[in-house]
Amino acid sequence: MTPEEFRTAGYALIDWIAEHRSTVDQRPVRSEVAPGAVAGALPSAPPAGTDSFGHVMEDLRSIVVPGMFEMQHPMHFGWFPANAELSSILGDLASSGLSSVGISWESAPALTEVEEVVCDWMRQLVGLSEDWVGTITDTASTGCLTAMLVARERASGLSQNGGGLQGVKSPLVVYSTTQAHSSVAKAALLAGYGWDNIVMVDTDPETFAMDAGHLAKCMDADLSAGKTPAVVVAAVGTTGTTAIDPVGAVVEVAAVRGVWVHVDAAMAGSAMLVPECRHLWEGVEGADSISWNPHKWMGTILDCSLLYVRDETQLQSVMSTNPSYLRSTADGTVTQYRDWGIPLGRRFRALKLWFHLRLDGVESIRTRIRRDLANARWFAEQVAATPGWAVLAPVLLQTVCVSHTPVVDGTALQGRDLDAHTLRWAKAINDSGLAFVSPSMLDGQWMVRVSVGVLGTEREHLVRLWQQMQRVILPTVS
Ligand SMILES: Cc1ncc(COP(=O)(O)O)c(C=O)c1O
């Protein structure tokens, strides 16, 4: 493709994207395609020759779009928001256009230095002290894995330089809760700790937050048993209920025992852009690492996850590589992000944050986050005030955990029957195409998460969802 052909096709593609975004609410939230339908509509053999841009766009429209879940739909209340501000999409496009590959500072000086500056802007915007330095990774899962690896090496006295974990006599232990995201246990397993050394600390039955007293007991019991507590992951905004582990208390318990604290604020990091939410992670300054995702609520297009550490030399001691072909005269005076994480080559991800912050401005992002917080509170109030309905967890951010309990023949449904009812009404909403919610388990029972926070979601959309929820349970209520 020549630059001239690119220009023509590129203008057409931008027009198409703008149209797609401005009509998102005219399509069903959830894709209606059957499994295999998209693949079945594509030729099984690779293209032998070339095709026209027009034909590719036709297939994009007729095959790909119907197979897409509309994440940016204002009636999407599932999982967590994965907002993609158009300003950040421009930054992503600029990154692709520059086609840079960050394998060393020398390979793309601006890639490294814009990332340094933008990570520091983000640090300031969420109120972290100058002690923190950041980098951009693809996901919070990678951030957590990176933290687990560094914690492993710290606790084992850099075992990787000798026999690795296989030479460590005292098992290294990870602490988390059942409410933590699945990426935490996955990271622990990938980092070699093993299931037997993942301890699930008790949570408060009302708030679902980690019990720091129990954490201390677990660590002391492990120490007595000859094990080495290595890392605790405190969730600031769990996936199920957005529960907030008491970071300050966790840090206190961990600090005296020399344990690494990783704060997983994948979702709630965005809330820290508004000062009135920052009490939720009070004590965070005592942690060792923090990850959070601008590619969730904040609205910088995926993939854009921030990983902050207080001591980057610990990252470097585990991640550093220095092959001869990557050396340059700038070594020792510049940041080499390849020494801060797992991949060598990196994209120019900082551009999407740079564009987003500059074109939209942080105040508009704050206004939107405050809107979502207020909308979630309003929604929870409606649910809590209606007989038969309940809000199951504190609404600290934008997620409302809901149940509906019908009374059948004078008896409130419970157990499996209640689960079947919950899954039925959630399915009815999702099948309608009008809205999407995520059923999820809490304390062994199904409930429905209503996750507020898509860019276009206003109060009217929550009103519509609430009406729909009450409508779909009607046939089952006696
Ligand atoms: C609390 C929490 N941590 C981690 C993750 C994983 O995020 P990522 O998809 O960036 O790996 C999620 C995803 O929703 C999450 O909610």
Short mmCIF file of C-alpha atoms and ligand atoms in Angstrom, two decimals:
data_model
loop_
_atom_site.label_atom_id
_atom_site.label_comp_id
_atom_site.label_asym_id
_atom_site.label_seq_id
_atom_site.Cartn_x
_atom_site.Cartn_y
_atom_site.Cartn_z
CA MET A 1 0.00 0.00 0.00
CA THR A 2 1.42 3.37 -0.96
CA PRO A 3 1.10 6.41 1.30
CA GLU A 4 -1.43 7.85 -1.17
CA GLU A 5 -3.56 4.69 -1.09
CA PHE A 6 -3.24 4.73 2.70
CA ARG A 7 -4.46 8.34 2.82
CA THR A 8 -7.62 7.55 0.83
CA ALA A 9 -8.43 4.37 2.71
CA GLY A 10 -7.49 5.95 6.03
CA TYR A 11 -9.93 8.85 5.63
CA ALA A 12 -12.66 6.37 4.76
CA LEU A 13 -11.81 4.23 7.79
CA ILE A 14 -11.90 7.21 10.15
CA ASP A 15 -15.30 8.19 8.75
CA TRP A 16 -16.46 4.64 9.30
CA ILE A 17 -15.20 4.57 12.91
CA ALA A 18 -16.88 7.90 13.69
CA GLU A 19 -20.16 6.61 12.24
CA HIS A 20 -19.83 3.30 14.10
CA ARG A 21 -19.32 5.11 17.39
CA SER A 22 -22.13 7.60 16.91
CA THR A 23 -24.63 4.81 16.19
CA VAL A 24 -23.48 2.36 18.86
CA ASP A 25 -26.74 2.54 20.81
CA GLN A 26 -28.73 1.47 17.72
CA ARG A 27 -27.20 -2.01 17.82
CA PRO A 28 -27.79 -4.77 20.39
CA VAL A 29 -25.35 -4.65 23.29
CA ARG A 30 -24.40 -8.30 23.02
CA SER A 31 -23.50 -9.98 19.78
CA GLU A 32 -26.21 -12.36 18.62
CA VAL A 33 -23.92 -14.56 16.54
CA ALA A 34 -23.80 -18.28 17.18
CA PRO A 35 -20.44 -19.82 18.07
CA GLY A 36 -18.48 -20.51 14.88
CA ALA A 37 -20.61 -18.18 12.73
CA VAL A 38 -17.88 -15.59 12.20
CA ALA A 39 -15.22 -18.14 11.33
CA GLY A 40 -17.73 -19.93 9.10
CA ALA A 41 -18.32 -16.77 7.10
CA LEU A 42 -14.62 -16.47 6.26
CA PRO A 43 -12.83 -18.49 3.58
CA SER A 44 -10.83 -21.31 5.10
CA ALA A 45 -7.93 -20.78 2.68
CA PRO A 46 -5.75 -17.68 2.88
CA PRO A 47 -6.28 -15.01 0.18
CA ALA A 48 -4.32 -15.94 -2.92
CA GLY A 49 -4.12 -12.44 -4.37
CA THR A 50 -5.09 -8.93 -3.32
CA ASP A 51 -8.49 -7.55 -2.51
CA SER A 52 -9.92 -4.05 -2.65
CA PHE A 53 -10.27 -1.86 0.43
CA GLY A 54 -13.99 -1.65 -0.36
CA HIS A 55 -14.38 -5.43 -0.16
CA VAL A 56 -12.51 -5.60 3.12
CA MET A 57 -14.78 -2.88 4.54
CA GLU A 58 -17.87 -4.72 3.31
CA ASP A 59 -16.77 -7.81 5.24
CA LEU A 60 -15.93 -5.69 8.27
CA ARG A 61 -19.50 -4.38 8.21
CA SER A 62 -21.31 -7.62 7.43
CA ILE A 63 -19.20 -10.26 9.20
CA VAL A 64 -17.13 -8.60 11.91
CA VAL A 65 -19.49 -5.98 13.32
CA PRO A 66 -22.35 -8.41 14.03
CA GLY A 67 -19.80 -10.55 15.88
CA MET A 68 -18.78 -7.74 18.21
CA PHE A 69 -19.98 -7.12 21.76
CA GLU A 70 -20.62 -3.36 21.89
CA MET A 71 -18.39 -2.42 24.83
CA GLN A 72 -19.09 1.28 24.25
CA HIS A 73 -22.88 0.82 24.37
CA PRO A 74 -24.48 2.98 27.07
CA MET A 75 -26.62 0.01 28.19
CA HIS A 76 -23.57 -2.17 28.80
CA PHE A 77 -23.43 -2.81 32.56
CA GLY A 78 -21.41 -6.02 32.47
CA TRP A 79 -17.92 -6.85 33.78
CA PHE A 80 -16.14 -3.50 34.03
CA PRO A 81 -16.24 -0.60 31.60
CA ALA A 82 -13.54 -0.79 28.92
CA ASN A 83 -13.93 2.78 27.77
CA ALA A 84 -12.16 3.95 24.65
CA GLU A 85 -12.21 7.72 24.25
CA LEU A 86 -11.83 8.69 20.61
CA SER A 87 -9.02 11.06 21.61
CA SER A 88 -7.03 8.07 22.87
CA ILE A 89 -7.79 6.13 19.69
CA LEU A 90 -6.10 8.95 17.79
CA GLY A 91 -3.05 8.51 20.03
CA ASP A 92 -3.09 4.78 19.34
CA LEU A 93 -3.28 5.52 15.64
CA ALA A 94 -0.34 7.91 15.90
CA SER A 95 1.58 5.16 17.67
CA SER A 96 0.83 2.73 14.84
CA GLY A 97 1.71 5.39 12.28
CA LEU A 98 5.08 5.99 13.86
CA SER A 99 5.56 2.23 13.89
CA SER A 100 8.27 2.46 16.48
CA VAL A 101 9.71 -0.44 18.42
CA GLY A 102 11.01 0.32 21.88
CA ILE A 103 13.74 -2.21 22.49
CA SER A 104 16.13 0.31 24.00
CA TRP A 105 16.17 4.05 24.61
CA GLU A 106 18.22 4.43 21.42
CA SER A 107 15.64 2.59 19.31
CA ALA A 108 13.00 5.23 20.14
CA PRO A 109 14.12 7.96 22.56
CA ALA A 110 10.74 9.75 22.45
CA LEU A 111 8.88 6.51 23.17
CA THR A 112 10.82 6.15 26.41
CA GLU A 113 10.73 9.77 27.46
CA VAL A 114 7.06 10.48 26.68
CA GLU A 115 6.27 7.35 28.72
CA GLU A 116 8.36 8.64 31.62
CA VAL A 117 6.64 12.02 31.53
CA VAL A 118 3.11 10.68 31.09
CA CYS A 119 3.56 8.11 33.88
CA ASP A 120 4.66 10.95 36.10
CA TRP A 121 1.63 13.05 35.08
CA MET A 122 -0.60 10.12 36.00
CA ARG A 123 1.22 9.75 39.32
CA GLN A 124 0.45 13.37 40.14
CA LEU A 125 -3.14 13.10 38.94
CA VAL A 126 -3.94 10.27 41.37
CA GLY A 127 -2.12 11.94 44.26
CA LEU A 128 0.86 9.59 44.63
CA SER A 129 4.09 11.01 46.04
CA GLU A 130 7.27 11.55 44.07
CA ASP A 131 8.60 8.28 45.53
CA TRP A 132 6.80 6.38 42.75
CA VAL A 133 7.99 5.74 39.22
CA GLY A 134 5.86 4.13 36.58
CA THR A 135 5.79 2.23 33.33
CA ILE A 136 3.01 1.18 30.98
CA THR A 137 2.26 -2.50 30.53
CA ASP A 138 -0.39 -4.20 28.46
CA THR A 139 -2.58 -5.33 31.36
CA ALA A 140 -2.91 -5.45 35.14
CA SER A 141 -2.33 -9.20 34.85
CA THR A 142 1.17 -8.49 33.54
CA GLY A 143 1.69 -5.87 36.26
CA CYS A 144 0.73 -8.39 38.93
CA LEU A 145 2.97 -11.08 37.43
CA THR A 146 5.86 -8.63 37.33
CA ALA A 147 5.30 -7.77 41.00
CA MET A 148 5.11 -11.48 41.92
CA LEU A 149 8.41 -12.17 40.17
CA VAL A 150 10.20 -9.30 41.86
CA ALA A 151 8.72 -10.22 45.24
CA ARG A 152 9.84 -13.82 44.72
CA GLU A 153 13.37 -12.70 44.05
CA ARG A 154 13.42 -10.31 46.97
CA ALA A 155 12.16 -12.96 49.37
CA SER A 156 14.56 -15.58 48.04
CA GLY A 157 17.66 -13.38 47.98
CA LEU A 158 17.79 -13.36 44.17
CA SER A 159 17.48 -17.11 43.87
CA GLN A 160 17.36 -16.80 40.07
CA ASN A 161 21.09 -16.17 40.11
CA GLY A 162 21.63 -19.66 41.52
CA GLY A 163 19.30 -22.63 41.70
CA GLY A 164 16.11 -20.58 41.32
CA LEU A 165 13.05 -21.63 43.30
CA GLN A 166 14.20 -25.23 43.08
CA GLY A 167 17.09 -24.35 45.36
CA VAL A 168 14.98 -22.51 47.94
CA LYS A 169 14.47 -24.51 51.14
CA SER A 170 11.69 -22.45 52.70
CA PRO A 171 8.51 -22.24 50.59
CA LEU A 172 7.61 -18.68 49.58
CA VAL A 173 4.01 -17.73 50.34
CA VAL A 174 1.52 -15.43 48.57
CA TYR A 175 -1.48 -13.87 50.38
CA SER A 176 -4.70 -12.78 48.75
CA THR A 177 -8.43 -13.31 49.20
CA THR A 178 -11.14 -15.25 47.42
CA GLN A 179 -12.47 -11.89 46.21
CA ALA A 180 -9.27 -11.04 44.33
CA HIS A 181 -9.18 -11.18 40.54
CA SER A 182 -8.23 -14.50 38.96
CA SER A 183 -5.09 -12.85 37.57
CA VAL A 184 -3.62 -12.81 41.09
CA ALA A 185 -3.63 -16.59 41.53
CA LYS A 186 -2.57 -17.01 37.91
CA ALA A 187 0.41 -14.70 38.43
CA ALA A 188 1.37 -16.60 41.60
CA LEU A 189 1.24 -19.89 39.72
CA LEU A 190 3.21 -18.57 36.76
CA ALA A 191 5.81 -17.14 39.11
CA GLY A 192 6.31 -20.60 40.55
CA TYR A 193 4.86 -20.20 44.05
CA GLY A 194 2.44 -23.12 43.57
CA TRP A 195 -1.15 -23.59 44.76
CA ASP A 196 -0.02 -24.96 48.11
CA ASN A 197 1.60 -21.64 48.89
CA ILE A 198 -1.30 -19.34 48.05
CA VAL A 199 -3.12 -18.39 51.23
CA MET A 200 -6.65 -17.04 51.02
CA VAL A 201 -7.02 -14.58 53.88
CA ASP A 202 -10.46 -14.15 55.46
CA THR A 203 -12.67 -11.31 54.31
CA ASP A 204 -15.19 -9.26 56.23
CA PRO A 205 -18.68 -10.77 55.69
CA GLU A 206 -20.26 -7.36 55.08
CA THR A 207 -17.61 -5.47 53.11
CA PHE A 208 -15.77 -8.43 51.50
CA ALA A 209 -12.49 -6.64 52.30
CA MET A 210 -9.40 -8.47 53.52
CA ASP A 211 -9.19 -9.00 57.28
CA ALA A 212 -5.75 -7.59 58.13
CA GLY A 213 -5.80 -9.26 61.57
CA HIS A 214 -6.24 -12.63 59.92
CA LEU A 215 -3.48 -11.76 57.44
CA ALA A 216 -1.09 -11.24 60.35
CA LYS A 217 -2.12 -14.58 61.87
CA CYS A 218 -1.62 -16.40 58.57
CA MET A 219 1.83 -14.89 58.09
CA ASP A 220 2.91 -15.70 61.63
CA ALA A 221 1.66 -19.28 61.31
CA ASP A 222 3.65 -19.64 58.09
CA LEU A 223 6.76 -18.18 59.70
CA SER A 224 6.41 -20.65 62.57
CA ALA A 225 6.08 -23.47 60.05
CA GLY A 226 9.38 -22.46 58.45
CA LYS A 227 7.84 -20.79 55.39
CA THR A 228 8.66 -17.34 54.02
CA PRO A 229 5.82 -14.85 53.51
CA ALA A 230 6.78 -13.17 50.24
CA VAL A 231 3.96 -11.05 48.85
CA VAL A 232 0.45 -9.91 49.67
CA VAL A 233 -1.90 -8.52 47.04
CA ALA A 234 -4.32 -5.92 48.35
CA ALA A 235 -7.23 -5.27 46.03
CA VAL A 236 -8.48 -1.74 45.73
CA GLY A 237 -11.72 -2.53 43.98
CA THR A 238 -12.25 -6.28 43.70
CA THR A 239 -13.86 -7.49 40.51
CA GLY A 240 -16.92 -9.03 42.14
CA THR A 241 -18.07 -6.22 44.40
CA THR A 242 -15.36 -3.49 44.18
CA ALA A 243 -14.47 -4.26 47.79
CA ILE A 244 -11.52 -2.28 49.08
CA ASP A 245 -8.90 -4.10 51.12
CA PRO A 246 -7.55 -1.94 53.98
CA VAL A 247 -4.25 -1.01 52.33
CA GLY A 248 -2.85 0.85 55.37
CA ALA A 249 -3.47 -2.08 57.72
CA VAL A 250 -2.14 -4.57 55.16
CA VAL A 251 1.01 -2.50 54.72
CA GLU A 252 1.52 -2.39 58.50
CA VAL A 253 1.23 -6.16 58.80
CA ALA A 254 3.51 -6.74 55.81
CA ALA A 255 6.16 -4.15 56.63
CA VAL A 256 7.21 -5.64 59.96
CA ARG A 257 7.51 -9.05 58.33
CA GLY A 258 9.40 -7.81 55.28
CA VAL A 259 6.65 -8.81 52.84
CA TRP A 260 6.09 -7.16 49.43
CA VAL A 261 2.73 -5.40 49.06
CA HIS A 262 1.23 -5.22 45.59
CA VAL A 263 -1.89 -3.07 45.25
CA ASP A 264 -4.22 -4.26 42.50
CA ALA A 265 -6.24 -1.15 41.67
CA ALA A 266 -6.98 -2.23 38.10
CA MET A 267 -10.49 -0.83 38.24
CA ALA A 268 -10.41 1.65 41.11
CA GLY A 269 -7.24 3.46 40.08
CA SER A 270 -9.41 5.66 37.86
CA ALA A 271 -11.41 6.72 40.92
CA MET A 272 -8.23 8.14 42.46
CA LEU A 273 -8.34 10.87 39.84
CA VAL A 274 -11.00 12.44 42.07
CA PRO A 275 -9.54 13.49 45.42
CA GLU A 276 -12.66 12.55 47.39
CA CYS A 277 -12.04 8.85 46.59
CA ARG A 278 -8.41 8.75 47.66
CA HIS A 279 -9.21 7.81 51.24
CA LEU A 280 -10.10 4.42 49.77
CA TRP A 281 -6.45 3.57 49.26
CA GLU A 282 -5.11 5.31 52.33
CA GLY A 283 -1.77 3.80 53.25
CA VAL A 284 -0.84 3.13 49.62
CA GLU A 285 2.40 5.05 50.05
CA GLY A 286 3.70 2.13 52.11
CA ALA A 287 3.11 -0.43 49.34
CA ASP A 288 5.83 -1.69 47.00
CA SER A 289 3.94 -1.77 43.72
CA ILE A 290 0.62 -0.63 42.31
CA SER A 291 -1.09 -1.49 39.06
CA TRP A 292 -4.11 0.20 37.59
CA ASN A 293 -5.80 0.39 34.23
CA PRO A 294 -6.56 3.65 32.45
CA HIS A 295 -8.04 1.26 29.87
CA LYS A 296 -10.97 0.57 32.14
CA TRP A 297 -13.06 3.37 33.64
CA MET A 298 -10.76 6.26 32.77
CA GLY A 299 -11.20 5.61 29.07
CA THR A 300 -7.76 5.33 27.50
CA ILE A 301 -8.12 2.62 24.90
CA LEU A 302 -6.80 -0.86 25.78
CA ASP A 303 -4.01 -1.77 26.21
CA CYS A 304 -2.89 0.72 28.78
CA SER A 305 -2.11 -0.44 32.29
CA LEU A 306 0.15 1.46 34.67
CA LEU A 307 2.62 -0.26 36.97
CA TYR A 308 4.23 1.88 39.67
CA VAL A 309 7.05 0.85 41.98
CA ARG A 310 8.85 2.74 44.67
CA ASP A 311 12.20 1.20 43.86
CA GLU A 312 12.84 0.51 40.20
CA THR A 313 16.25 -1.01 40.96
CA GLN A 314 14.41 -4.03 42.35
CA LEU A 315 12.63 -4.45 39.04
CA GLN A 316 15.89 -4.07 37.19
CA SER A 317 17.69 -6.60 39.35
CA VAL A 318 15.18 -9.22 38.18
CA MET A 319 14.33 -8.09 34.65
CA SER A 320 17.56 -6.62 33.33
CA THR A 321 19.13 -7.94 30.15
CA ASN A 322 22.10 -6.39 28.47
CA PRO A 323 22.91 -8.13 25.19
CA SER A 324 25.71 -6.58 23.19
CA TYR A 325 23.47 -5.66 20.25
CA LEU A 326 21.30 -3.43 22.44
CA ARG A 327 24.11 -1.43 24.01
CA SER A 328 24.62 2.24 23.21
CA THR A 329 26.59 5.20 24.48
CA ALA A 330 23.47 6.45 26.31
CA ASP A 331 23.50 3.41 28.64
CA GLY A 332 23.59 4.38 32.28
CA THR A 333 22.11 7.81 31.65
CA VAL A 334 18.68 6.85 30.29
CA THR A 335 15.74 4.62 31.21
CA GLN A 336 15.72 1.21 29.54
CA TYR A 337 12.15 0.03 29.95
CA ARG A 338 13.09 -3.47 28.81
CA ASP A 339 14.67 -3.76 32.27
CA TRP A 340 11.36 -2.92 33.97
CA GLY A 341 9.28 -5.82 32.72
CA ILE A 342 8.99 -9.00 30.70
CA PRO A 343 8.81 -8.00 27.01
CA LEU A 344 11.69 -6.59 25.05
CA GLY A 345 9.92 -4.75 22.21
CA ARG A 346 7.29 -2.25 23.30
CA ARG A 347 4.73 -0.17 21.48
CA PHE A 348 4.45 3.57 21.93
CA ARG A 349 1.53 3.17 24.37
CA ALA A 350 2.18 6.47 26.10
CA LEU A 351 0.80 8.32 23.08
CA LYS A 352 -2.75 7.21 23.75
CA LEU A 353 -2.58 8.57 27.28
CA TRP A 354 -0.86 11.72 26.03
CA PHE A 355 -3.55 12.37 23.43
CA HIS A 356 -6.34 11.49 25.86
CA LEU A 357 -5.15 13.78 28.63
CA ARG A 358 -4.35 16.67 26.32
CA LEU A 359 -7.40 16.55 24.07
CA ASP A 360 -10.09 15.75 26.65
CA GLY A 361 -8.51 17.24 29.74
CA VAL A 362 -8.50 15.62 33.16
CA GLU A 363 -11.39 17.76 34.42
CA SER A 364 -13.79 16.21 31.92
CA ILE A 365 -12.64 12.75 33.03
CA ARG A 366 -13.20 13.70 36.68
CA THR A 367 -16.66 15.03 35.89
CA ARG A 368 -17.57 11.75 34.22
CA ILE A 369 -16.27 9.65 37.12
CA ARG A 370 -18.30 11.75 39.56
CA ARG A 371 -21.36 11.29 37.34
CA ASP A 372 -20.88 7.51 37.43
CA LEU A 373 -20.39 7.45 41.20
CA ALA A 374 -23.63 9.41 41.64
CA ASN A 375 -25.48 7.21 39.14
CA ALA A 376 -24.39 4.02 40.91
CA ARG A 377 -25.52 5.44 44.25
CA TRP A 378 -28.87 6.43 42.77
CA PHE A 379 -29.33 2.99 41.26
CA ALA A 380 -28.48 1.28 44.55
CA GLU A 381 -31.03 3.45 46.34
CA GLN A 382 -33.79 2.40 43.92
CA VAL A 383 -32.93 -1.27 44.36
CA ALA A 384 -32.64 -1.10 48.15
CA ALA A 385 -35.96 0.72 48.48
CA THR A 386 -37.94 -1.87 46.49
CA PRO A 387 -39.44 -4.91 48.24
CA GLY A 388 -37.92 -8.21 47.11
CA TRP A 389 -34.74 -6.55 45.89
CA ALA A 390 -31.45 -6.16 47.76
CA VAL A 391 -28.05 -4.56 47.37
CA LEU A 392 -25.55 -7.18 48.53
CA ALA A 393 -22.34 -5.20 49.03
CA PRO A 394 -21.37 -1.63 49.89
CA VAL A 395 -21.44 0.61 46.83
CA LEU A 396 -18.10 2.33 47.21
CA LEU A 397 -17.55 2.98 43.52
CA GLN A 398 -19.61 2.24 40.43
CA THR A 399 -20.60 -1.41 40.85
CA VAL A 400 -23.93 -2.40 42.38
CA CYS A 401 -24.39 -6.06 43.35
CA VAL A 402 -28.05 -6.94 43.20
CA SER A 403 -30.34 -9.83 44.04
CA HIS A 404 -34.05 -10.36 43.75
CA THR A 405 -35.73 -12.90 46.01
CA PRO A 406 -39.26 -13.91 45.05
CA VAL A 407 -41.67 -15.31 47.59
CA VAL A 408 -43.31 -18.51 46.33
CA ASP A 409 -46.24 -19.94 48.33
CA GLY A 410 -45.30 -17.73 51.25
CA THR A 411 -41.65 -18.86 51.28
CA ALA A 412 -38.68 -16.83 50.07
CA LEU A 413 -36.76 -18.68 47.38
CA GLN A 414 -33.28 -19.77 48.42
CA GLY A 415 -30.32 -21.96 47.46
CA ARG A 416 -30.37 -23.50 43.99
CA ASP A 417 -33.90 -22.27 43.26
CA LEU A 418 -32.84 -18.73 43.96
CA ASP A 419 -29.76 -19.20 41.77
CA ALA A 420 -31.96 -20.45 38.92
CA HIS A 421 -34.23 -17.43 39.31
CA THR A 422 -31.26 -15.02 39.31
CA LEU A 423 -29.68 -16.58 36.25
CA ARG A 424 -33.06 -16.58 34.51
CA TRP A 425 -33.71 -12.87 34.94
CA ALA A 426 -30.11 -11.94 34.08
CA LYS A 427 -30.40 -14.02 30.91
CA ALA A 428 -33.71 -12.40 30.04
CA ILE A 429 -32.06 -8.99 30.19
CA ASN A 430 -29.04 -10.07 28.18
CA ASP A 431 -31.12 -11.94 25.59
CA SER A 432 -33.24 -8.85 25.04
CA GLY A 433 -30.27 -7.03 23.50
CA LEU A 434 -31.42 -3.89 25.33
CA ALA A 435 -28.89 -4.14 28.12
CA PHE A 436 -26.18 -6.40 29.46
CA VAL A 437 -25.39 -7.33 33.06
CA SER A 438 -22.93 -9.89 34.49
CA PRO A 439 -24.12 -12.59 36.85
CA SER A 440 -21.41 -13.47 39.33
CA MET A 441 -21.04 -15.54 42.48
CA LEU A 442 -20.86 -14.04 45.93
CA ASP A 443 -20.67 -16.22 49.03
CA GLY A 444 -21.58 -19.27 46.96
CA GLN A 445 -24.77 -17.73 45.57
CA TRP A 446 -25.42 -16.13 42.17
CA MET A 447 -26.10 -12.42 42.08
CA VAL A 448 -26.07 -9.79 39.34
CA ARG A 449 -23.45 -7.10 39.01
CA VAL A 450 -24.55 -3.81 37.54
CA SER A 451 -21.32 -2.10 36.60
CA VAL A 452 -21.88 1.57 35.78
CA GLY A 453 -19.34 3.66 33.92
CA VAL A 454 -19.49 3.38 30.14
CA LEU A 455 -18.70 6.77 28.57
CA GLY A 456 -22.22 7.24 27.21
CA THR A 457 -24.18 5.91 30.21
CA GLU A 458 -26.40 8.61 31.68
CA ARG A 459 -29.08 8.43 34.39
CA GLU A 460 -31.75 7.74 31.74
CA HIS A 461 -29.97 4.50 30.82
CA LEU A 462 -30.03 3.35 34.43
CA VAL A 463 -33.71 4.23 34.63
CA ARG A 464 -34.28 2.03 31.59
CA LEU A 465 -32.24 -0.82 33.06
CA TRP A 466 -34.13 -0.66 36.34
CA GLN A 467 -37.48 -0.77 34.52
CA GLN A 468 -36.27 -3.71 32.48
CA MET A 469 -35.08 -5.59 35.57
CA GLN A 470 -38.46 -5.17 37.24
CA ARG A 471 -40.25 -6.22 34.06
CA VAL A 472 -38.28 -9.44 33.55
CA ILE A 473 -38.77 -10.74 37.09
CA LEU A 474 -42.56 -10.25 36.93
CA PRO A 475 -43.45 -13.58 35.30
CA THR A 476 -41.65 -15.50 38.04
CA VAL A 477 -43.07 -13.59 41.01
CA SER A 478 -46.15 -15.07 42.60
C1 LIG B 1 -9.41 -6.07 40.15
C2 LIG B 1 -8.87 -6.52 38.83
N1 LIG B 1 -7.58 -6.88 38.74
C3 LIG B 1 -7.05 -7.30 37.59
C4 LIG B 1 -7.81 -7.36 36.45
C5 LIG B 1 -7.17 -7.85 35.19
O1 LIG B 1 -7.04 -6.78 34.31
P1 LIG B 1 -6.31 -6.97 32.91
O2 LIG B 1 -7.36 -7.37 31.95
O3 LIG B 1 -5.75 -5.60 32.61
O4 LIG B 1 -5.26 -7.98 33.07
C6 LIG B 1 -9.16 -7.01 36.49
C7 LIG B 1 -10.01 -7.10 35.30
O5 LIG B 1 -11.17 -6.78 35.29
C8 LIG B 1 -9.70 -6.59 37.72
O6 LIG B 1 -10.99 -6.27 37.83
#
